[in-house]
Coordinates of C-alpha atoms in Angstrom, one line a residue:
Chain A
M164 CA 8.3 -18.9 -15.2
S165 CA 6.6 -18.5 -11.9
K166 CA 8.0 -15.0 -10.5
A167 CA 10.0 -17.0 -8.5
L168 CA 11.6 -17.8 -11.0
G169 CA 12.9 -15.6 -12.5
E170 CA 10.1 -13.1 -14.0
F171 CA 12.2 -9.5 -13.2
E172 CA 14.6 -11.1 -14.9
I173 CA 13.2 -12.0 -18.1
I174 CA 11.3 -8.1 -18.2
R175 CA 14.8 -6.3 -17.2
N176 CA 16.7 -8.4 -19.9
Y177 CA 14.5 -8.7 -23.3
F178 CA 11.5 -6.3 -22.8
A179 CA 12.7 -3.3 -20.5
R180 CA 14.8 -1.8 -23.3
A181 CA 11.6 -1.2 -25.2
P182 CA 12.3 2.4 -26.5
Q183 CA 9.1 4.6 -24.8
G184 CA 8.2 6.8 -27.4
E185 CA 5.2 9.7 -27.9
G186 CA 2.6 10.1 -24.6
V187 CA 5.0 7.9 -22.2
A188 CA 5.5 9.2 -19.0
L189 CA 6.6 6.5 -17.4
G190 CA 7.4 2.5 -18.9
I191 CA 7.7 -1.3 -18.5
G192 CA 9.3 -1.3 -14.3
D193 CA 6.3 -0.4 -13.0
D194 CA 2.5 -1.2 -11.0
C195 CA 1.4 0.5 -13.9
A196 CA 3.0 2.6 -16.8
L197 CA 1.7 6.1 -16.8
L198 CA -0.1 7.6 -20.1
Q199 CA -0.2 11.0 -21.2
A200 CA -3.3 10.5 -24.0
P201 CA -3.1 12.9 -26.8
P202 CA -5.2 16.6 -25.7
S203 CA -8.1 15.9 -29.1
G204 CA -9.7 12.5 -30.4
Q205 CA -10.5 9.4 -28.9
L206 CA -8.4 6.3 -27.2
A207 CA -8.7 3.1 -29.3
T208 CA -8.3 -0.2 -28.0
S209 CA -8.4 -3.9 -29.4
M210 CA -7.0 -7.0 -28.1
D211 CA -6.0 -10.3 -30.2
T212 CA -4.5 -13.6 -28.3
L213 CA -2.2 -16.1 -30.8
V214 CA -2.1 -19.4 -29.8
A215 CA 0.5 -22.3 -30.5
G216 CA -1.1 -25.2 -32.3
R217 CA -3.4 -22.8 -33.3
H218 CA -2.7 -19.2 -34.4
F219 CA 1.0 -20.0 -35.2
P220 CA 3.6 -23.5 -35.3
A221 CA 4.8 -23.9 -31.6
D222 CA 8.3 -24.5 -33.8
A223 CA 7.1 -20.7 -35.8
D224 CA 10.8 -18.5 -35.6
P225 CA 9.7 -16.6 -32.6
A226 CA 10.4 -12.7 -34.4
M227 CA 8.2 -14.6 -36.8
I228 CA 5.2 -15.4 -34.1
A229 CA 6.4 -11.6 -32.7
S230 CA 5.6 -10.1 -35.5
R231 CA 2.9 -11.2 -37.0
A232 CA 1.1 -11.3 -32.6
L233 CA 1.6 -7.4 -33.3
R234 CA 0.8 -6.9 -36.2
V235 CA -2.4 -8.6 -36.7
N236 CA -3.0 -5.6 -33.2
I237 CA -2.4 -2.8 -35.4
S238 CA -4.7 -4.3 -38.2
D239 CA -7.8 -4.0 -35.5
L240 CA -6.4 0.0 -34.9
A241 CA -6.0 1.1 -38.9
A242 CA -9.5 -0.8 -39.0
M243 CA -10.3 2.5 -36.9
N244 CA -8.7 5.0 -38.1
A245 CA -6.2 4.7 -35.5
S246 CA -2.9 5.5 -36.0
P247 CA -0.9 3.3 -32.8
L248 CA 0.6 4.7 -29.4
W249 CA 0.9 1.8 -27.2
F250 CA 0.1 -1.9 -26.1
T251 CA 1.0 -4.1 -23.5
L252 CA 1.8 -8.1 -23.9
A253 CA 1.3 -11.3 -22.0
L254 CA 3.9 -13.9 -23.2
T255 CA 2.6 -17.1 -21.1
L256 CA 5.9 -19.9 -22.1
P257 CA 7.0 -23.6 -21.1
S258 CA 9.7 -22.4 -20.0
S259 CA 12.0 -19.4 -20.0
D260 CA 13.9 -20.5 -22.8
A261 CA 16.6 -17.6 -23.4
V262 CA 17.3 -18.1 -26.8
W263 CA 13.5 -18.0 -27.6
L264 CA 13.1 -14.8 -25.7
K265 CA 15.5 -12.7 -27.5
K266 CA 14.3 -13.9 -30.5
F267 CA 11.0 -13.4 -29.5
A268 CA 12.0 -9.3 -28.1
A269 CA 14.2 -8.4 -30.7
G270 CA 11.1 -9.0 -33.9
L271 CA 8.5 -7.2 -31.5
L272 CA 10.8 -4.6 -30.9
E273 CA 11.6 -4.4 -34.6
T274 CA 8.2 -4.8 -35.1
A275 CA 6.7 -1.8 -32.8
G276 CA 9.7 0.3 -34.2
Q277 CA 8.7 0.7 -37.3
F278 CA 4.8 1.0 -36.8
G279 CA 5.4 3.6 -34.3
I280 CA 4.3 1.6 -31.1
S281 CA 5.5 1.9 -27.7
L282 CA 5.4 -1.6 -25.5
V283 CA 4.0 -0.4 -22.2
G284 CA 4.0 -3.5 -20.0
G285 CA 1.8 -6.8 -20.1
D286 CA 3.4 -10.0 -17.8
T287 CA 4.6 -13.4 -18.5
T288 CA 3.8 -16.2 -17.0
A289 CA 4.2 -20.2 -16.9
G290 CA 2.3 -22.7 -19.1
P291 CA 1.1 -23.3 -22.8
L292 CA 2.6 -20.6 -25.1
S293 CA 0.4 -18.0 -26.8
I294 CA 1.1 -14.5 -26.7
T295 CA -1.4 -11.7 -25.7
I296 CA -1.1 -8.2 -26.9
Q297 CA -3.4 -5.5 -26.2
V298 CA -3.0 -2.3 -28.3
I299 CA -3.6 1.5 -27.7
G300 CA -4.8 4.3 -30.3
H301 CA -5.2 7.2 -31.5
T302 CA -8.2 8.4 -33.0
Q303 CA -9.4 11.6 -34.1
K304 CA -12.0 10.1 -36.8
P305 CA -13.1 6.6 -35.7
L306 CA -14.2 4.3 -39.2
R307 CA -17.4 1.7 -37.0
R308 CA -18.6 -0.8 -38.0
D309 CA -22.6 0.8 -38.4
G310 CA -22.0 3.9 -40.1
A311 CA -22.9 2.4 -43.6
S312 CA -26.0 3.1 -45.6
P313 CA -28.4 1.5 -48.6
G314 CA -26.8 2.6 -51.9
D315 CA -23.0 3.0 -50.1
S316 CA -20.4 1.2 -52.3
I317 CA -18.2 -2.1 -51.0
Y318 CA -14.3 -1.8 -51.2
V319 CA -11.5 -3.9 -50.5
S320 CA -7.8 -2.7 -49.8
G321 CA -6.1 -4.6 -51.7
P322 CA -5.4 -8.3 -52.4
L323 CA -7.5 -10.9 -50.4
G324 CA -6.5 -14.7 -50.7
A325 CA -3.5 -15.2 -50.1
A326 CA -2.8 -16.2 -46.4
A327 CA -5.2 -19.0 -46.6
A328 CA -3.2 -20.3 -50.0
A329 CA -0.3 -19.6 -47.5
L330 CA -1.6 -21.6 -44.9
P331 CA -0.6 -25.0 -46.1
V332 CA 2.6 -24.0 -47.1
V333 CA 2.9 -22.2 -43.5
L334 CA 2.4 -25.6 -41.0
A335 CA 4.5 -27.7 -43.5
E336 CA 1.4 -29.4 -45.1
R337 CA 3.3 -29.0 -48.8
E338 CA 6.6 -28.7 -50.2
V339 CA 7.4 -26.2 -52.1
S340 CA 10.3 -24.1 -53.2
E341 CA 11.9 -22.2 -51.7
A342 CA 11.2 -18.9 -52.8
I343 CA 7.6 -19.7 -52.6
R344 CA 8.2 -20.6 -49.3
R345 CA 9.5 -17.3 -47.8
E346 CA 6.6 -15.5 -50.0
A347 CA 3.8 -17.6 -48.3
E348 CA 5.7 -17.0 -44.9
Q349 CA 5.8 -13.4 -45.8
V350 CA 1.9 -13.1 -46.1
Y351 CA 1.4 -15.0 -43.1
Y352 CA 4.2 -13.8 -40.6
F353 CA 3.9 -9.6 -42.1
P354 CA 0.6 -9.2 -42.5
E355 CA 0.4 -5.3 -43.6
P356 CA -2.3 -3.0 -41.1
Q357 CA -3.6 -0.7 -43.5
L358 CA -2.4 2.2 -41.8
T359 CA -2.5 4.3 -44.9
T360 CA -5.4 3.2 -46.7
A361 CA -7.0 4.2 -43.2
T362 CA -6.1 7.4 -43.1
A363 CA -6.9 8.5 -46.7
I364 CA -10.9 7.3 -46.2
G365 CA -11.1 8.1 -43.0
K366 CA -13.1 11.4 -44.1
F367 CA -15.1 9.7 -47.1
A368 CA -15.4 6.1 -45.4
T369 CA -18.7 5.6 -43.5
S370 CA -17.7 1.8 -42.1
A371 CA -14.5 0.1 -42.0
L372 CA -13.3 -3.4 -40.5
D373 CA -10.1 -5.8 -40.9
I374 CA -10.6 -8.8 -42.3
S375 CA -9.5 -11.4 -40.5
D376 CA -12.2 -14.0 -40.6
G377 CA -12.3 -14.0 -44.5
L378 CA -14.1 -11.3 -46.7
L379 CA -17.1 -12.3 -46.3
G380 CA -17.4 -13.5 -42.4
D381 CA -16.3 -9.9 -41.5
L382 CA -18.7 -8.1 -44.0
I383 CA -21.6 -9.6 -42.7
H384 CA -21.0 -7.5 -39.0
I385 CA -21.1 -4.4 -41.2
C386 CA -24.3 -6.2 -42.7
E387 CA -25.6 -6.5 -38.9
A388 CA -23.9 -3.4 -37.3
S389 CA -25.4 -1.6 -39.6
G390 CA -29.0 -3.2 -40.7
V391 CA -28.6 -3.1 -44.3
A392 CA -27.6 -5.8 -46.5
A393 CA -24.3 -6.0 -49.5
E394 CA -24.7 -7.4 -52.7
V395 CA -21.6 -9.2 -54.4
N396 CA -19.5 -8.6 -57.8
L397 CA -16.7 -11.5 -57.2
D398 CA -15.6 -11.2 -60.8
A399 CA -14.6 -8.0 -59.2
L400 CA -12.4 -9.0 -56.5
P401 CA -8.7 -8.5 -56.6
I402 CA -7.3 -12.4 -55.8
A403 CA -3.5 -11.7 -54.4
P404 CA -0.9 -13.3 -56.9
L405 CA -0.5 -16.0 -54.8
V406 CA -3.0 -17.7 -54.8
H407 CA -2.8 -18.5 -58.5
Q408 CA 0.5 -19.7 -58.5
L409 CA -0.7 -21.9 -54.6
A410 CA -4.6 -22.7 -55.6
A411 CA -6.4 -21.7 -58.2
D412 CA -8.1 -24.0 -58.1
N413 CA -9.8 -22.2 -55.5
A414 CA -9.7 -18.9 -56.4
I415 CA -12.4 -17.6 -55.5
E416 CA -13.2 -19.5 -52.1
L417 CA -10.2 -17.8 -50.9
A418 CA -10.4 -14.8 -52.1
A419 CA -14.2 -14.5 -50.6
C420 CA -13.8 -16.3 -47.5
G421 CA -9.9 -17.0 -46.9
G422 CA -8.9 -15.7 -42.9
D423 CA -5.3 -13.3 -41.7
D424 CA -5.7 -11.2 -45.2
Y425 CA -5.7 -8.6 -43.1
Q426 CA -6.7 -5.6 -46.0
L427 CA -9.9 -3.8 -45.0
C428 CA -13.2 -3.6 -45.9
F429 CA -15.2 -0.2 -46.2
T430 CA -17.5 0.8 -47.6
V431 CA -18.4 5.2 -48.8
P432 CA -21.3 7.3 -50.3
E433 CA -21.6 6.6 -53.3
A434 CA -20.9 9.0 -54.2
A435 CA -18.0 9.7 -52.8
A436 CA -16.3 7.1 -55.3
G437 CA -15.1 9.4 -57.1
Q438 CA -13.4 11.1 -55.0
I439 CA -11.6 7.2 -53.8
N440 CA -10.6 6.2 -57.0
Q441 CA -8.7 9.1 -57.7
L442 CA -6.9 8.5 -54.6
D443 CA -3.3 6.5 -54.5
L444 CA -4.6 3.3 -53.5
A445 CA -4.7 0.2 -54.5
A446 CA -9.0 -0.9 -52.5
V447 CA -11.3 -1.6 -55.3
P448 CA -14.6 -1.6 -55.4
I449 CA -16.5 -5.3 -55.1
G450 CA -20.3 -4.1 -55.0
R451 CA -22.4 -2.2 -52.6
L452 CA -24.7 -2.3 -49.8
V453 CA -28.7 -2.6 -50.0
Q454 CA -31.6 -2.2 -48.4
G455 CA -32.4 -5.8 -47.0
E456 CA -32.4 -7.5 -43.7
P457 CA -28.6 -8.0 -42.9
Q458 CA -26.8 -10.5 -45.3
V459 CA -24.5 -10.5 -47.7
R460 CA -25.4 -11.7 -51.6
C461 CA -22.6 -12.9 -53.8
S462 CA -22.6 -13.5 -57.6
Y463 CA -19.6 -15.0 -59.7
R464 CA -19.7 -14.2 -63.3
G465 CA -23.2 -13.7 -63.3
R466 CA -24.6 -16.6 -61.4
P467 CA -25.5 -16.2 -57.7
W468 CA -22.9 -17.8 -55.8
V469 CA -22.9 -19.4 -52.4
A470 CA -19.8 -20.0 -49.8
P471 CA -19.1 -23.7 -49.8
S472 CA -18.9 -22.9 -45.9
P473 CA -19.7 -20.5 -43.6
G474 CA -15.6 -19.1 -42.2
Y475 CA -13.5 -20.9 -45.0
R476 CA -10.4 -22.9 -42.7
H477 CA -8.6 -21.2 -39.9
F478 CA -5.3 -22.1 -38.8
Chain B
M253 CA -13.3 -22.4 -29.4
S254 CA -12.1 -20.7 -32.5
K255 CA -14.0 -17.8 -33.9
A256 CA -15.4 -20.7 -36.6
L257 CA -17.1 -23.1 -33.4
G258 CA -19.0 -19.9 -31.6
E259 CA -16.5 -17.1 -29.9
F260 CA -18.8 -13.7 -32.1
E261 CA -21.6 -16.2 -29.5
I262 CA -19.8 -16.7 -26.0
I263 CA -19.6 -12.3 -26.9
R264 CA -22.5 -11.8 -27.8
N265 CA -24.6 -13.8 -25.3
Y266 CA -22.5 -13.7 -22.4
F267 CA -19.5 -10.2 -22.3
A268 CA -21.8 -7.7 -24.4
R269 CA -24.0 -6.9 -22.5
A270 CA -21.0 -5.7 -19.8
P271 CA -22.7 -1.8 -18.5
Q272 CA -20.7 0.7 -20.4
G273 CA -19.3 3.4 -17.6
E274 CA -17.2 7.1 -17.7
G275 CA -15.8 7.8 -20.7
V276 CA -16.8 4.5 -23.7
A277 CA -17.6 6.0 -26.5
L278 CA -17.8 2.4 -28.1
G279 CA -17.7 -0.9 -25.9
I280 CA -17.6 -4.3 -27.3
G281 CA -18.3 -5.5 -31.0
D282 CA -16.9 -3.3 -33.5
D283 CA -11.9 -3.5 -34.1
C284 CA -11.8 -1.0 -31.6
A285 CA -13.9 0.0 -28.8
L286 CA -13.3 4.0 -28.4
L287 CA -12.5 6.0 -25.3
Q288 CA -12.6 8.8 -23.8
A289 CA -9.9 10.1 -21.6
P290 CA -10.0 12.4 -19.0
P291 CA -8.7 15.9 -20.0
S292 CA -5.9 15.9 -17.6
G293 CA -4.0 13.7 -15.1
Q294 CA -2.3 10.5 -16.7
L295 CA -4.5 6.6 -18.1
A296 CA -3.2 4.1 -16.3
T297 CA -1.6 0.7 -18.0
S298 CA -1.3 -3.2 -16.3
M299 CA -1.8 -6.2 -17.4
D300 CA -2.1 -9.5 -15.3
T301 CA -1.8 -13.1 -16.6
L302 CA -3.9 -16.1 -14.2
V303 CA -3.0 -19.7 -15.6
A304 CA -4.8 -22.3 -14.6
G305 CA -3.3 -24.5 -12.4
R306 CA -0.7 -21.8 -11.5
H307 CA -2.6 -18.7 -10.0
F308 CA -6.1 -20.6 -9.5
P309 CA -7.4 -24.5 -9.3
A310 CA -8.7 -25.9 -12.8
D311 CA -11.7 -26.1 -11.3
A312 CA -12.9 -23.5 -9.1
D313 CA -15.5 -22.0 -8.9
P314 CA -15.7 -19.0 -12.6
A315 CA -17.3 -16.8 -10.7
M316 CA -14.4 -16.9 -8.1
I317 CA -11.6 -16.9 -11.1
A318 CA -12.6 -13.2 -13.1
S319 CA -13.1 -11.8 -9.3
R320 CA -10.2 -12.6 -8.3
A321 CA -8.6 -12.0 -11.8
L322 CA -10.2 -8.9 -12.2
R323 CA -9.5 -7.6 -8.2
V324 CA -5.4 -7.8 -9.0
N325 CA -5.3 -5.9 -12.2
I326 CA -7.1 -3.0 -10.9
S327 CA -4.4 -4.1 -7.0
D328 CA -1.7 -2.6 -9.7
L329 CA -3.7 0.6 -10.4
A330 CA -4.3 1.5 -6.5
A331 CA -1.0 0.8 -5.6
M332 CA -0.9 4.1 -8.6
N333 CA -3.2 6.4 -7.6
A334 CA -4.8 5.8 -9.5
S335 CA -8.9 5.1 -10.1
P336 CA -9.8 2.0 -12.0
L337 CA -12.3 3.4 -15.8
W338 CA -11.9 0.7 -18.4
F339 CA -9.8 -3.0 -18.9
T340 CA -10.5 -5.3 -21.5
L341 CA -10.1 -9.5 -21.2
A342 CA -8.3 -12.3 -23.2
L343 CA -10.2 -15.1 -22.0
T344 CA -7.6 -19.2 -23.6
L345 CA -10.7 -21.8 -23.0
P346 CA -10.5 -25.9 -23.6
S347 CA -14.1 -25.5 -24.7
S348 CA -17.1 -23.0 -24.9
D349 CA -19.0 -24.9 -21.5
A350 CA -21.8 -22.7 -21.6
V351 CA -22.1 -22.6 -17.4
W352 CA -18.4 -22.4 -16.8
L353 CA -19.0 -19.6 -19.0
K354 CA -22.5 -17.9 -17.8
K355 CA -20.7 -18.6 -13.9
F356 CA -17.7 -16.5 -15.3
A357 CA -19.1 -13.9 -17.1
A358 CA -21.2 -12.9 -13.8
G359 CA -18.3 -13.6 -11.4
L360 CA -15.9 -10.3 -13.6
L361 CA -18.9 -8.5 -14.1
E362 CA -20.3 -8.5 -10.6
T363 CA -17.0 -7.5 -9.9
A364 CA -16.5 -4.9 -12.7
G365 CA -20.0 -2.5 -11.1
Q366 CA -18.5 -3.2 -7.9
F367 CA -15.5 -1.2 -8.5
G368 CA -16.6 0.6 -11.5
I369 CA -14.0 -0.4 -14.2
S370 CA -16.0 -1.4 -17.8
L371 CA -15.6 -4.5 -20.0
V372 CA -14.8 -2.4 -23.3
G373 CA -13.3 -5.4 -25.3
G374 CA -11.2 -8.7 -25.4
D375 CA -10.4 -11.9 -27.2
T376 CA -11.4 -15.3 -26.9
T377 CA -9.5 -18.1 -28.1
A378 CA -9.5 -22.2 -27.4
G379 CA -6.5 -23.1 -25.0
P380 CA -5.1 -24.1 -21.7
L381 CA -7.3 -22.2 -20.0
S382 CA -5.6 -18.6 -19.0
I383 CA -7.0 -15.3 -18.4
T384 CA -5.3 -11.7 -18.8
I385 CA -6.8 -9.0 -17.6
Q386 CA -5.2 -5.4 -18.8
V387 CA -6.7 -2.4 -17.1
I388 CA -6.3 1.8 -17.5
G389 CA -7.5 4.2 -14.8
H390 CA -6.5 7.2 -14.2
T391 CA -4.2 9.7 -11.8
Q392 CA -4.1 12.8 -11.1
K393 CA -0.9 12.6 -8.7
P394 CA 0.8 8.7 -10.2
L395 CA 2.6 6.9 -6.6
R396 CA 5.7 5.1 -8.4
R397 CA 8.2 3.2 -7.3
D398 CA 11.0 5.3 -8.0
G399 CA 9.9 8.9 -5.3
A400 CA 11.0 7.4 -2.1
S401 CA 14.3 8.6 0.1
P402 CA 16.2 8.0 2.9
G403 CA 14.6 9.1 6.1
D404 CA 11.3 8.1 4.8
S405 CA 9.3 5.2 7.2
I406 CA 8.3 2.6 5.5
Y407 CA 3.9 1.5 6.3
V408 CA 1.9 -1.4 5.6
S409 CA -2.1 -0.3 4.0
G410 CA -3.0 -3.4 6.8
P411 CA -2.7 -7.7 7.5
L412 CA -0.6 -9.4 6.3
G413 CA 0.2 -13.2 5.4
A414 CA -3.5 -14.5 5.3
A415 CA -3.5 -15.3 1.3
A416 CA -0.7 -17.3 2.2
A417 CA -2.7 -19.3 4.7
A418 CA -5.4 -19.6 2.6
L419 CA -3.5 -21.0 0.3
P420 CA -3.8 -24.8 1.3
V421 CA -7.2 -24.8 2.0
V422 CA -7.6 -23.3 -1.4
L423 CA -5.9 -26.2 -2.8
A424 CA -7.8 -28.3 -0.7
E425 CA -4.0 -29.8 0.2
R426 CA -5.8 -29.5 4.8
E427 CA -8.9 -30.2 5.5
V428 CA -10.7 -27.0 7.6
S429 CA -13.9 -26.3 9.8
E430 CA -17.0 -25.3 6.5
A431 CA -16.2 -21.4 9.1
I432 CA -12.7 -21.5 7.8
R433 CA -12.8 -22.7 4.2
R434 CA -14.7 -20.0 3.3
E435 CA -12.7 -17.4 4.8
A436 CA -9.7 -18.6 2.7
E437 CA -11.7 -18.7 -0.8
Q438 CA -12.9 -14.8 0.6
V439 CA -8.9 -14.0 1.5
Y440 CA -8.1 -15.6 -1.9
Y441 CA -10.2 -15.2 -5.0
F442 CA -11.7 -11.5 -3.4
P443 CA -8.4 -9.2 -2.3
E444 CA -9.4 -5.7 -1.7
P445 CA -7.4 -3.2 -4.5
Q446 CA -6.8 -0.5 -1.5
L447 CA -8.1 1.6 -4.1
T448 CA -9.1 3.9 -0.5
T449 CA -5.3 3.7 1.5
A450 CA -3.9 5.0 -1.9
T451 CA -6.6 8.4 -2.0
A452 CA -5.7 9.0 1.6
I453 CA -1.7 8.8 1.3
G454 CA -2.0 10.0 -2.4
K455 CA -0.6 13.3 -1.7
F456 CA 1.9 13.0 1.7
A457 CA 3.2 9.5 -0.2
T458 CA 6.8 9.1 -1.6
S459 CA 6.5 5.4 -2.5
A460 CA 4.0 2.3 -3.2
L461 CA 3.3 0.0 -4.6
D462 CA 0.9 -4.0 -3.9
I463 CA 2.1 -6.9 -2.1
S464 CA 1.7 -9.5 -3.8
D465 CA 4.7 -12.1 -4.3
G466 CA 5.2 -10.2 -1.2
L467 CA 5.9 -8.2 1.9
L468 CA 10.0 -8.4 1.6
G469 CA 10.2 -9.9 -2.2
D470 CA 8.4 -6.3 -3.2
L471 CA 9.6 -3.7 -0.9
I472 CA 13.5 -4.1 -2.5
H473 CA 11.7 -2.6 -5.7
I474 CA 11.0 0.3 -3.8
C475 CA 14.9 0.1 -2.4
E476 CA 16.0 -0.4 -6.7
A477 CA 13.8 2.2 -8.2
S478 CA 14.8 5.0 -5.3
G479 CA 18.0 3.3 -4.0
V480 CA 17.9 3.1 -0.9
A481 CA 18.1 0.8 1.5
A482 CA 15.1 -0.6 3.5
E483 CA 14.6 -1.5 7.3
V484 CA 11.2 -3.0 8.7
N485 CA 11.3 -4.6 12.3
L486 CA 9.2 -7.0 12.3
D487 CA 7.6 -7.1 15.5
A488 CA 5.4 -4.1 14.0
L489 CA 3.9 -6.3 11.0
P490 CA 0.2 -6.6 10.7
I491 CA -0.5 -9.9 11.0
A492 CA -3.4 -11.6 10.0
P493 CA -6.1 -13.0 12.5
L494 CA -6.0 -16.1 9.4
V495 CA -2.3 -16.4 9.6
H496 CA -2.9 -17.4 14.0
Q497 CA -5.6 -19.7 13.0
L498 CA -3.8 -21.6 10.2
A499 CA -0.7 -20.4 10.8
A500 CA 0.4 -19.6 13.9
D501 CA 3.5 -20.9 14.2
N502 CA 5.0 -19.5 11.5
A503 CA 2.7 -16.4 11.2
I504 CA 6.2 -13.7 10.4
E505 CA 7.5 -15.6 7.3
L506 CA 3.8 -15.5 5.9
A507 CA 3.2 -12.3 7.3
A508 CA 6.5 -10.8 6.1
C509 CA 7.5 -12.8 2.6
G510 CA 4.1 -14.6 1.4
G511 CA 2.1 -13.1 -1.5
D512 CA -0.8 -12.1 -2.9
D513 CA -2.1 -10.2 0.1
Y514 CA -2.4 -7.3 -2.6
Q515 CA -1.7 -4.8 0.6
L516 CA -0.3 -1.7 0.2
C517 CA 3.3 -1.4 0.8
F518 CA 3.5 2.3 1.0
T519 CA 6.5 5.3 1.9
V520 CA 6.0 8.9 3.6
P521 CA 9.0 11.4 4.7
E522 CA 9.6 11.6 8.2
A523 CA 7.6 14.3 8.5
A524 CA 4.1 13.3 7.7
A525 CA 3.8 10.1 9.0
G526 CA 1.6 12.2 12.1
Q527 CA -0.4 13.4 9.0
I528 CA -0.9 9.4 8.3
N529 CA -1.4 9.1 11.4
Q530 CA -4.1 10.9 12.3
L531 CA -6.4 9.6 8.7
D532 CA -8.3 6.6 9.1
L533 CA -6.4 3.9 8.4
A534 CA -5.3 0.4 8.4
A535 CA -1.7 1.6 8.1
V536 CA 0.6 0.6 10.0
P537 CA 5.0 1.9 10.4
I538 CA 7.2 -1.2 10.0
G539 CA 10.4 0.5 9.6
R540 CA 12.3 3.4 7.8
L541 CA 14.8 4.0 4.7
V542 CA 18.9 4.9 5.0
Q543 CA 20.5 5.5 2.8
G544 CA 23.0 2.4 0.9
E545 CA 22.6 0.3 -1.3
P546 CA 19.8 -1.3 -2.0
Q547 CA 18.5 -4.2 0.2
V548 CA 16.1 -5.3 2.7
R549 CA 17.5 -5.8 6.4
C550 CA 14.7 -7.5 8.6
S551 CA 15.1 -7.1 13.2
Y552 CA 12.6 -9.4 14.5
R553 CA 12.7 -9.7 18.7
G554 CA 15.6 -7.8 18.7
R555 CA 17.7 -10.6 16.3
P556 CA 18.4 -9.8 12.9
W557 CA 15.8 -11.4 11.0
V558 CA 16.5 -13.5 7.1
A559 CA 14.2 -15.1 5.7
P560 CA 13.8 -18.8 4.3
S561 CA 14.0 -18.3 1.0
P562 CA 13.9 -15.2 -1.7
G563 CA 10.4 -15.7 -2.4
Y564 CA 7.4 -17.8 -0.3
R565 CA 5.5 -20.6 -1.9
H566 CA 3.7 -18.7 -4.0
F567 CA 0.4 -20.9 -6.1

């Protein structure tokens, strides 16, 4: 699908119908989109690529691929306490497949509508299937990784391990009941960006990030950026029900090291912990930051615990 | 190069050294970059993907690939009369090749420095080589495609056809002298975004775009967006010297239909044409807009001329 072979038709047919939301002065169809930034605060931007066979099975439902691609990007906005505004899409496709494109576009625009984010541009090219999305959001109170201090409490925004437990099912490596299969697909393709939690904790939190590579693999980035060490009590980890159903024997490993959950990990000063606990959130305290070289030390059932590998299996 | 295999090292080693320019509150290394938009005007954004084997030879010099990838994106900003601010990079690589990455990053950051645009984020993934760049610029006077009227004069900002003439040399399909080969590479990998011309014509022009798919293939977009027809006198086309050296027999076809030159095509009201001609620009009037269904009619040596194919050969 080079430009000569129908790029303009694809854009016209499937993506130019995207509704234009807040701040979009000119959407798809010119050399650039024109955008009106909010008068105060800052813009937040992030970009993620999903490659077929690596981040999703090439034969997955195109609407589900689109959902996941956009949601994982919006999760980066949530991790920064930014509200979604606009996104651009670079879609590389092996061939111009109208059925696939129609499903993909429908899934993408439905997801965009749910999160109030406008598709404002992009590019389509021929090549091995991959999807790059770049998102722009707006924040009045950004949550960076470098604001944490010793003594801060560490929280996660909700249950962990579900996506790692779901992965063998999503890859069709494991046979399960239809109900479990649907739940696994839901977890994997429809991760929930934690925008509400981010807004609620915005004025208390000293740092935040989203857990895409696994709690321990991501928390170390807060330690490095803030110059602190972390002590995590794995007994406190909220474990997703799907983990107990699919991988009870490895529950702690999956919750501590499994990627793709897109919950937030954040820190708050000890004095604010009471206020966090009073918010109507699923967030759970799991440890605290201490002085020391950047590292994450874990305990489980009263003993030190070491992750079996630096990162758990990543699709 | 999944995240487990060194994404963080690649970012740290090669891209996080990117200097942070205007409006960058937080650059690479967090969930999002944080950006401060200028207080007035609009933001302009565009995104382009270059795929190895389609938009450049896979074995080309990585620094030249980087130059081309960033320049074609900045050209979209120029076409909108936007000045470059920030960009994000999605780099998909078959394997983590330190030598390739070092050269690519050096070429990218050198080009970024030339145009005063800051790398603020991105993603690296394993997969077939491709490069997606998304640019954000700022404009006080956007040049859209839909503002032209019958009677407007049509201009091109400079010589055409060079990139199409250079292509067989770039693809090593044609043997030429070392001097010509270097000139062809220069034309193909270092296209010049027409930012200066865009600024100069900003207050006069009624529409503009950059010529990436060939003059005739792109001018039709102005016709469609503005609801006008175009009459182009091909005898007036400025033809790049390289065309005469490499493809004299097809000079008009290459200048009229060859892609990848990244000159601007723009329109100005007849009354402003005198002012445009007084500016110190290489821009040349090549025709005018008339009432009618969107189409581009060409004449050459006093006769109607029809392009041999809708788009000329596109890599």
